[in-house]
CSV table of C-alpha atoms in Angstrom, one decimal:
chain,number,residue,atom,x,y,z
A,1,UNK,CA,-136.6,103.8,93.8
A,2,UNK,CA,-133.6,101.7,93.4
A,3,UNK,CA,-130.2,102.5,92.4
A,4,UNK,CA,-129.9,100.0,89.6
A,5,UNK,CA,-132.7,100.9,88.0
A,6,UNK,CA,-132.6,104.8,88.4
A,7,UNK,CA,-128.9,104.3,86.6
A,8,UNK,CA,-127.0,106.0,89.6
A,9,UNK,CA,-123.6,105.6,88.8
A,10,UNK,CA,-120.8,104.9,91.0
A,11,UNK,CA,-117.2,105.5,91.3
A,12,UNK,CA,-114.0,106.0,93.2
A,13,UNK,CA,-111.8,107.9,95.0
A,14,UNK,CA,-108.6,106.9,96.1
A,15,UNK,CA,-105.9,109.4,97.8
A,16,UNK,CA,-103.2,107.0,97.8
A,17,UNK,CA,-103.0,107.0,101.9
A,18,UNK,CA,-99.9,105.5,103.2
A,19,UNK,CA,-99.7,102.6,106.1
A,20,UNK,CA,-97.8,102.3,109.2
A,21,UNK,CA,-94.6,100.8,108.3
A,22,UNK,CA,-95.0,101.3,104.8
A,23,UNK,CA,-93.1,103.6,101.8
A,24,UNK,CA,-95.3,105.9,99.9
A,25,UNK,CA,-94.3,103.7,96.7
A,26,UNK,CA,-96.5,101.1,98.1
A,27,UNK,CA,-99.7,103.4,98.5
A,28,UNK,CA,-99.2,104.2,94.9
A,29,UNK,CA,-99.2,100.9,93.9
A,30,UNK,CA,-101.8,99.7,95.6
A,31,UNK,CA,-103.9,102.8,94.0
A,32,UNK,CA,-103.5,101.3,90.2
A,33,UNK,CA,-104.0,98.1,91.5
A,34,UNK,CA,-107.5,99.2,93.3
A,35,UNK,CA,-108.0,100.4,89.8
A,36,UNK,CA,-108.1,97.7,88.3
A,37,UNK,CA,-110.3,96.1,90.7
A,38,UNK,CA,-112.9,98.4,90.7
A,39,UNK,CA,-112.6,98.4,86.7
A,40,UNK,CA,-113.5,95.0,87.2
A,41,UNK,CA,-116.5,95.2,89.7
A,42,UNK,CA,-118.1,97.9,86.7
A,43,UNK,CA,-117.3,101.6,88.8
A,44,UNK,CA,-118.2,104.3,86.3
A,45,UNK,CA,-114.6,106.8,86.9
A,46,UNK,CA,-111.6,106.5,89.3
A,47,UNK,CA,-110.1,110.0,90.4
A,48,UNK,CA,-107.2,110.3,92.2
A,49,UNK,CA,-106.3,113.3,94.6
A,50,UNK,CA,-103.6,116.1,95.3
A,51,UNK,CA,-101.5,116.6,98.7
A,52,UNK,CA,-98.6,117.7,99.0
A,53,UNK,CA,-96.3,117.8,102.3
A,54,UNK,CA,-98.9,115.2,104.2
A,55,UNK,CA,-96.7,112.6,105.8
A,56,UNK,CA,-100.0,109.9,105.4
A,57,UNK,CA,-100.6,110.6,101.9
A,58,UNK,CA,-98.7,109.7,99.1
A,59,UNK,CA,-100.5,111.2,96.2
A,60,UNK,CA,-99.2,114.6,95.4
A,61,UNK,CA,-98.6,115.0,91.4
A,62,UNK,CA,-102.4,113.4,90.4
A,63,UNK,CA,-101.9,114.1,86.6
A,64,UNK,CA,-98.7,111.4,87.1
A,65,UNK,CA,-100.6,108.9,88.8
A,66,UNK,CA,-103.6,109.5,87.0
A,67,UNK,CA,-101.2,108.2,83.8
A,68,UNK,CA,-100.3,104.7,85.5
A,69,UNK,CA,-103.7,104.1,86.2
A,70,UNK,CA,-105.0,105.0,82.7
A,71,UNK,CA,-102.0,102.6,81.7
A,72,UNK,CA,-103.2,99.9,83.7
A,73,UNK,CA,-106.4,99.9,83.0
A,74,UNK,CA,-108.9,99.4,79.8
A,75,UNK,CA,-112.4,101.1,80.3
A,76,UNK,CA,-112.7,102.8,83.1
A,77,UNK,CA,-112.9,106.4,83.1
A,78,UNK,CA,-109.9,108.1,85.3
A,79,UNK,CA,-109.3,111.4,86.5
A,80,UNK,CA,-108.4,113.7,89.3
A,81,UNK,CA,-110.7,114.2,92.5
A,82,UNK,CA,-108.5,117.1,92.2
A,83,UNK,CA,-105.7,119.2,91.0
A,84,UNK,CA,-105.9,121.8,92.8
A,85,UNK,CA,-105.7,124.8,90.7
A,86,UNK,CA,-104.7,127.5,92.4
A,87,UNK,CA,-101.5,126.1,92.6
A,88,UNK,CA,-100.8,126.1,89.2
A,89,UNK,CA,-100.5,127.8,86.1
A,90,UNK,CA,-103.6,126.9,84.1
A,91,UNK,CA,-101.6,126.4,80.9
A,92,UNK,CA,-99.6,124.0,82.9
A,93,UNK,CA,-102.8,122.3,83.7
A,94,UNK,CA,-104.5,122.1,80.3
A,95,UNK,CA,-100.9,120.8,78.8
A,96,UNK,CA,-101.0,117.8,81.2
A,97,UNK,CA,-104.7,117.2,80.4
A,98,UNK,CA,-104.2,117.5,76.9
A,99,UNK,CA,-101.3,114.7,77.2
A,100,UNK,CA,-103.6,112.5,78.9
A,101,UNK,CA,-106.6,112.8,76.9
A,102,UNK,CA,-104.1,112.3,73.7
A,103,UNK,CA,-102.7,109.6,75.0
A,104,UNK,CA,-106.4,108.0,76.6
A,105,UNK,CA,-108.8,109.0,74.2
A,106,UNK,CA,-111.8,109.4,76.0
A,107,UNK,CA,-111.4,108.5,79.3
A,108,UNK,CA,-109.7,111.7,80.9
A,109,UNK,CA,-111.7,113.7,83.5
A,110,UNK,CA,-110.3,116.8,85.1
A,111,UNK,CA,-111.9,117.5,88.5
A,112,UNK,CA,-110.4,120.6,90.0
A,113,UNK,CA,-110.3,121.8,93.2
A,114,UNK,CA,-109.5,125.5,94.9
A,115,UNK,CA,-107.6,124.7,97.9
A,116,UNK,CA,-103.8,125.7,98.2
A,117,UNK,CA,-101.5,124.0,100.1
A,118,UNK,CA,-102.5,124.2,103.8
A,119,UNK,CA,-99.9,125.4,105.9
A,120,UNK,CA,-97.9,128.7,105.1
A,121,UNK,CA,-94.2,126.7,104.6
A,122,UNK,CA,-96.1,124.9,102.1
A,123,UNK,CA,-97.3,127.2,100.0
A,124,UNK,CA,-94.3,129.3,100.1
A,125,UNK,CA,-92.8,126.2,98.7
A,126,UNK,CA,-95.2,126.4,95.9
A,127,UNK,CA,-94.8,129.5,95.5
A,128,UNK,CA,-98.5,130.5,96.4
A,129,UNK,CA,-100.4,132.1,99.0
A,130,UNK,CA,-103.7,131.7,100.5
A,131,UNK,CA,-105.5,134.5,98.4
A,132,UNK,CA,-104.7,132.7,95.4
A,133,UNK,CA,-107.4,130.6,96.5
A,134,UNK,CA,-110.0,133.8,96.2
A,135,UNK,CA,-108.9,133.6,91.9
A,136,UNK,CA,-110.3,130.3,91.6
A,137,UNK,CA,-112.7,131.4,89.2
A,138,UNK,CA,-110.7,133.3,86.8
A,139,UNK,CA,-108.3,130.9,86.8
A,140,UNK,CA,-111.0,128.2,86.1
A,141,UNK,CA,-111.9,130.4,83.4
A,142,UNK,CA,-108.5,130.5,81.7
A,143,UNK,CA,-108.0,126.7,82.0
A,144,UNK,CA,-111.1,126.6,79.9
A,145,UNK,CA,-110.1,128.5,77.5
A,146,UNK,CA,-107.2,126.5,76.7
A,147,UNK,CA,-108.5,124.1,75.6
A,148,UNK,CA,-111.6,126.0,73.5
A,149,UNK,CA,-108.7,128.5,72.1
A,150,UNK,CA,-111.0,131.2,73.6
A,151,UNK,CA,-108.6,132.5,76.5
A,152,UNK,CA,-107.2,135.9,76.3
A,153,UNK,CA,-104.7,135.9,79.3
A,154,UNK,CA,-102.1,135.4,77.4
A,155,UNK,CA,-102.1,136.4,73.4
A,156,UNK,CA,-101.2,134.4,70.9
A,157,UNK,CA,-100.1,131.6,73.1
A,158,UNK,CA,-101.7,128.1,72.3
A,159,UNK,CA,-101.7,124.9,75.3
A,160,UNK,CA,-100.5,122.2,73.0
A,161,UNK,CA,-101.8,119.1,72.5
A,162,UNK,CA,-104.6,120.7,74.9
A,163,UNK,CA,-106.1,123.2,72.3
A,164,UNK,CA,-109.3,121.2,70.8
A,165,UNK,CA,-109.6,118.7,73.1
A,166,UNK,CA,-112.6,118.3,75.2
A,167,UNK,CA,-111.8,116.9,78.3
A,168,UNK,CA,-114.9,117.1,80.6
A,169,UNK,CA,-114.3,119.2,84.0
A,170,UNK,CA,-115.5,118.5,87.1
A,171,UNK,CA,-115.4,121.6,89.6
A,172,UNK,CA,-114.9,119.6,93.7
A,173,UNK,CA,-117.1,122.0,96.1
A,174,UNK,CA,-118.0,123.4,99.3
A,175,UNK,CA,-119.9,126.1,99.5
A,176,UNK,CA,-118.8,129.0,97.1
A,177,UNK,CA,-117.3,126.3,94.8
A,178,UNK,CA,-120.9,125.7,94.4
A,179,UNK,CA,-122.1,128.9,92.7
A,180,UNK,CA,-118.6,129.0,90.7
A,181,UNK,CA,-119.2,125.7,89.0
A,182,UNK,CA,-123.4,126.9,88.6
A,183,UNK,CA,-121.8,130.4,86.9
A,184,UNK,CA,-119.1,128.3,84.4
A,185,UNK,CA,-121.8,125.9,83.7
A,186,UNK,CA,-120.0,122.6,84.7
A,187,UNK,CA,-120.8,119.5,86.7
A,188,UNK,CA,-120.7,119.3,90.5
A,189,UNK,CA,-119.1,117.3,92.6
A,190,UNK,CA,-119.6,117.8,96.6
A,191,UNK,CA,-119.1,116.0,99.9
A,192,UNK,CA,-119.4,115.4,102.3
A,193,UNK,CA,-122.0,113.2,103.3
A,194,UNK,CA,-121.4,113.9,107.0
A,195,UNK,CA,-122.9,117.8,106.3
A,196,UNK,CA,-125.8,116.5,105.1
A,197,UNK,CA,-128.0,120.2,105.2
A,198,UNK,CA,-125.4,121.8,104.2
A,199,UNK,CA,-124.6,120.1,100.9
A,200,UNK,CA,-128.0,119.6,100.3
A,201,UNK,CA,-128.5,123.6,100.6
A,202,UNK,CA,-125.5,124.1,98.0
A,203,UNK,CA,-126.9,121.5,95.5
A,204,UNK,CA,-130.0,123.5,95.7
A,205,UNK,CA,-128.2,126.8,95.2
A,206,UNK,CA,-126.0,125.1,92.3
A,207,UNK,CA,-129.1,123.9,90.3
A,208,UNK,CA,-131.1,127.1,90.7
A,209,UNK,CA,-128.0,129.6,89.4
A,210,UNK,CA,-126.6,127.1,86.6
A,211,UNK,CA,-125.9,128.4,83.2
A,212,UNK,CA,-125.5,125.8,80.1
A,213,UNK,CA,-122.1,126.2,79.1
A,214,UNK,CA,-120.4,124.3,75.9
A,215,UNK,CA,-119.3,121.9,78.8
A,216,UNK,CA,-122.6,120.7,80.3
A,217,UNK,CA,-126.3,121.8,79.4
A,218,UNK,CA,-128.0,121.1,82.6
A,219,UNK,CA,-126.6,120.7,85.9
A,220,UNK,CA,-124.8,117.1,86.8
A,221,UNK,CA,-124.3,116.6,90.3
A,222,UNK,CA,-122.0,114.1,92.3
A,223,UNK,CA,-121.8,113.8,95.9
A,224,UNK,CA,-119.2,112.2,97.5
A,225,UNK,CA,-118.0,110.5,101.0
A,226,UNK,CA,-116.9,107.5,102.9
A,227,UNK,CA,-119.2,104.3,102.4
A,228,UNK,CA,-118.2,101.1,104.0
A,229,UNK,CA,-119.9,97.7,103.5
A,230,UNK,CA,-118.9,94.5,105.5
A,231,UNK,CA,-121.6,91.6,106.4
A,232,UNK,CA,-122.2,93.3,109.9
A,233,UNK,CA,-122.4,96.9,111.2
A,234,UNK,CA,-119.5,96.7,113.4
A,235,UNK,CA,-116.9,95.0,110.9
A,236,UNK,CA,-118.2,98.1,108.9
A,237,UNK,CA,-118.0,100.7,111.6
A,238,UNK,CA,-114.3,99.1,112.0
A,239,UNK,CA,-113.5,100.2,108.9
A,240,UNK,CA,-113.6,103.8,109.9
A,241,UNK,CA,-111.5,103.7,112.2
A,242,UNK,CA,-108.3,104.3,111.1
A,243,UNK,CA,-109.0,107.1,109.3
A,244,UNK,CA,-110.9,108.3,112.5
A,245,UNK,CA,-108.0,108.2,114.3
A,246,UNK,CA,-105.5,109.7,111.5
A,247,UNK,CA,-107.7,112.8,111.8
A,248,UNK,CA,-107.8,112.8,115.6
A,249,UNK,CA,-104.7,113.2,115.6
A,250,UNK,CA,-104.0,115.4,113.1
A,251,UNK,CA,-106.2,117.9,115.1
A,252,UNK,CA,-104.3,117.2,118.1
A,253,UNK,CA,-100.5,116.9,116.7
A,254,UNK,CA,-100.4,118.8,114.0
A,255,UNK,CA,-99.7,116.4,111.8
A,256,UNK,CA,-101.5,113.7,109.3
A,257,UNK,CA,-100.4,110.0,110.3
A,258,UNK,CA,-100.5,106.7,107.8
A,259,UNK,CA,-103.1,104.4,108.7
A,260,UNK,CA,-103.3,102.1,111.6
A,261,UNK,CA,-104.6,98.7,112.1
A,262,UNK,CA,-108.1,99.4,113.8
A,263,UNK,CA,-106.9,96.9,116.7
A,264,UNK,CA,-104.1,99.6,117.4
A,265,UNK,CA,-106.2,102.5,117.2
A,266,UNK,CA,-108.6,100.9,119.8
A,267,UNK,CA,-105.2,100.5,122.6
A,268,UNK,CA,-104.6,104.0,121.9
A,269,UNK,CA,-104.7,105.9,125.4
A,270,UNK,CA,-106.6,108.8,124.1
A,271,UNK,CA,-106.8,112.2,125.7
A,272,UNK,CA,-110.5,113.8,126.0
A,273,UNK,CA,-110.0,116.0,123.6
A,274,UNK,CA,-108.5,113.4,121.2
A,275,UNK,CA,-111.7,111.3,122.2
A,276,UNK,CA,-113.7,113.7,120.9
A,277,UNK,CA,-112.3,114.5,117.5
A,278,UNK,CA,-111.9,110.5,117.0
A,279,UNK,CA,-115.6,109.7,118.0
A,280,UNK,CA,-116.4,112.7,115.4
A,281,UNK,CA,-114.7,111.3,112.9
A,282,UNK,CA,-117.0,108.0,113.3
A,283,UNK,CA,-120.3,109.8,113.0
A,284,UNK,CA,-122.4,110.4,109.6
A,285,UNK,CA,-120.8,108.0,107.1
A,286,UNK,CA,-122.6,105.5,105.5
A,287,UNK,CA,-121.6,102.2,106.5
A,288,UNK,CA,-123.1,98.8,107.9
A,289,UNK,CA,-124.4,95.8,105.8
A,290,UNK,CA,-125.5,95.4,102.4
A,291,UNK,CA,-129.0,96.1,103.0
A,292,UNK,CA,-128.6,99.3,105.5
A,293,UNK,CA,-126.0,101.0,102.7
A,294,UNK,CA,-128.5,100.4,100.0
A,295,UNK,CA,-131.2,102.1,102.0
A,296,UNK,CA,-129.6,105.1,103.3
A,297,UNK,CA,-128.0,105.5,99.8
A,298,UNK,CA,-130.9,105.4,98.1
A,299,UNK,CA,-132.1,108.4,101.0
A,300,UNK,CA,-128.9,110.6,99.9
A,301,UNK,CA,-129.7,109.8,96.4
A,302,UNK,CA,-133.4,110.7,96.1
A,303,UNK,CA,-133.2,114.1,99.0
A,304,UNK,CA,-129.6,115.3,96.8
A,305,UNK,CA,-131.2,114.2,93.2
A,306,UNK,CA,-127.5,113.3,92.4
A,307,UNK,CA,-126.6,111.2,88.9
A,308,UNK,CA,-123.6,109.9,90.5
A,309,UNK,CA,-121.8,108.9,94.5
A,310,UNK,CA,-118.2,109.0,94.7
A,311,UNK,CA,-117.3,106.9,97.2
A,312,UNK,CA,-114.0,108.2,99.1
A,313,UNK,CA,-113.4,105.6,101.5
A,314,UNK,CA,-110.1,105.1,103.1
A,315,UNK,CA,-109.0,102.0,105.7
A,316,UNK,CA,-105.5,100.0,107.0
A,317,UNK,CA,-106.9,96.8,106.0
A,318,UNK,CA,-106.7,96.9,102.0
A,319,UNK,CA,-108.7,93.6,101.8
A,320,UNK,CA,-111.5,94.3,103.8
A,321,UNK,CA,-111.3,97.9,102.1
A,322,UNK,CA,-111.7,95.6,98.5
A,323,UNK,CA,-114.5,93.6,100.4
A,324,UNK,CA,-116.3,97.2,100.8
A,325,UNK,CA,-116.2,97.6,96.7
A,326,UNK,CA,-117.7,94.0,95.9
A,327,UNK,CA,-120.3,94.6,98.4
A,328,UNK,CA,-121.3,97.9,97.4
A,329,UNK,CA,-121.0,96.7,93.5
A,330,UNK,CA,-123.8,94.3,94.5
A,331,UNK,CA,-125.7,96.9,96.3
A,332,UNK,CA,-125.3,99.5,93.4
A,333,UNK,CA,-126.1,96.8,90.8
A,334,UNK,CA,-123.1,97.3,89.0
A,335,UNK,CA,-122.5,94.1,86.1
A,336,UNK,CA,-118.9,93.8,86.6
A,337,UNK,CA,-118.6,94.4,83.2
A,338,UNK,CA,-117.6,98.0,82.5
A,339,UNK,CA,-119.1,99.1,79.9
A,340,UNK,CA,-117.9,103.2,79.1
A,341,UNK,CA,-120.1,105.4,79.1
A,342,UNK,CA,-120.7,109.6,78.2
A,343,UNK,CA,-118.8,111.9,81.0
């Protein structure tokens, strides 16, 4: 098999992750402008992501920026990668949706998470709490039925412009998100590549308990993870390590660091246990040359039977991170000529 010609598609991910010595204003510019690069190179969708309250992220209102890159672009297809709904009111949700698919007629996706904010100060801000995670389902179900008219939650109450619209969900999964996008009949999308068992064991479990729904009629299943491409293995591997280190720390400190030059990262006196979490974060991605990403995607492709790879990939060094894109375009076969296809 080949990817080309088994018409894999491949898109993007960006979460809009800050630099050292950077402002978050700079992330999100460098988001639409990745946009439009990837537009360029022939990616099939670019999602955006939702954190709030994560000092090396800048992305926390992903309907906003999904707008600016909508704006900036032409073809591509652009969504979320995703609001997370439990902490939001689904009619909230649809509203925003049905703006963006009025205003970007299709080219709107709306992939939707069911985390909550992640410490408790944070989700007292948003006025959640961690159960609301455990409603995921019902309120999946009410977002849906905004836009189909069908919802009962809330009587003669009507999402406009959402009401009507079809704007193609995307449920983002680990584990029980798995059976809860099989049960509303909806596409897939799962990660990471790292777990490789067990996100091939909830694929399984997705495809085997999927009901046709008005939204999808068999299942559709997009896995997604970090891919880097550079003209060696190392310079690839290099990549990885920023982010590596971000989540090192992170484990260690408490908190979520922008990006560092991989040089940096490499002087960093590192404790043991920091050592560990960083050479973790190194392990399971798929990265190296041209020819060693094509073959091991082609292995994730053919053992997951996925339509689609989201590629989720985050680095310092925005050039080389660009570099990554062109190379894997070439690998994947894309034209460079987008031309939009069916959610």
């Amino acid at each position: 098999m080949t990817l080309s010609s088994d018409g894999i598609r491949f898109s993007v991910l960006d979460r809009s992750r800050t630099r050292e010595g950077e402002a978050g204003s700079q992330a999100l510019r460098d988001t639409v402008r990745l946009a439009q690069e990837v537009e360029a190179l022939g990616y099939h969708r670019f999602w955006v992501s939702e954190h709030h309250s994560v000092p090396g992220v800048a992305g926390s209102a992903p309907t906003v920026l999904a707008a600016a890159v909508a704006g900036a672009t032409s073809a591509i297809r652009v969504g979320t990668g995703g609001v997370m709904l439990p902490n939001h009111q689904p009619m909230i949700v649809a509203e925003q949706f049905g703006v963006l698919e009025s205003l970007f007629p299709g080219r709107i996706d709306m992939g939707l998470g069911r985390s909550v904010g992640f410490t408790d100060g944070i989700r007292r801000a948003l006025g959640r709490d961690k159960d609301d995670a455990e409603r995921f389902g019902e309120q999946l179900t009410e977002l849906l039925g905004w836009f189909t008219g069908t919802q009962t939650a809330h009587p003669q109450v009507h999402a406009r412009p959402a009401e009507g619209l079809r704007v193609p969900p995307y449920v983002l999964a680990t584990g029980e998100g798995a059976s809860i996008a099989a049960a509303a009949g909806l596409p897939l999308v799962i990660g990471d590549l790292r777990g490789r068992e067990r996100m091939l064991s909830a694929i399984d479990a997705y495809r085997s308990a999927f009901r046709p729904s008005v939204w999808a009629g068999e299942p559709y299943v997009v896995v997604a993870g970090t891919v880097a491409v550079a003209g060696s293995e190392e310079a690839a591997r290099r990549l990885l390590v920023p982010e590596a280190w971000s989540l090192a720390y992170s484990r260690t400190r408490g908190v979520f660091p922008p990006l560092m030059p991989a040089e940096r990262v490499e002087e960093q006196t590192m404790t043991q246990k920091q050592r560990g979490f960083f050479e973790s974060g190194l392990r399971g991605h798929v990265y190296g040359t041209e020819e060693q990403v094509g073959e091991a995607l082609e292995a994730v492709v053919k053992e997951s039977g996925a339509q689609e790879v989201l590629v989720t990939t985050s680095t310092y060094d925005r050039a080389a991170l660009l570099d990554s894109y062109r190379r894997l375009a070439r690998v994947a076969g894309l034209t460079g000529t987008h031309v939009q296809g069916p959610a």
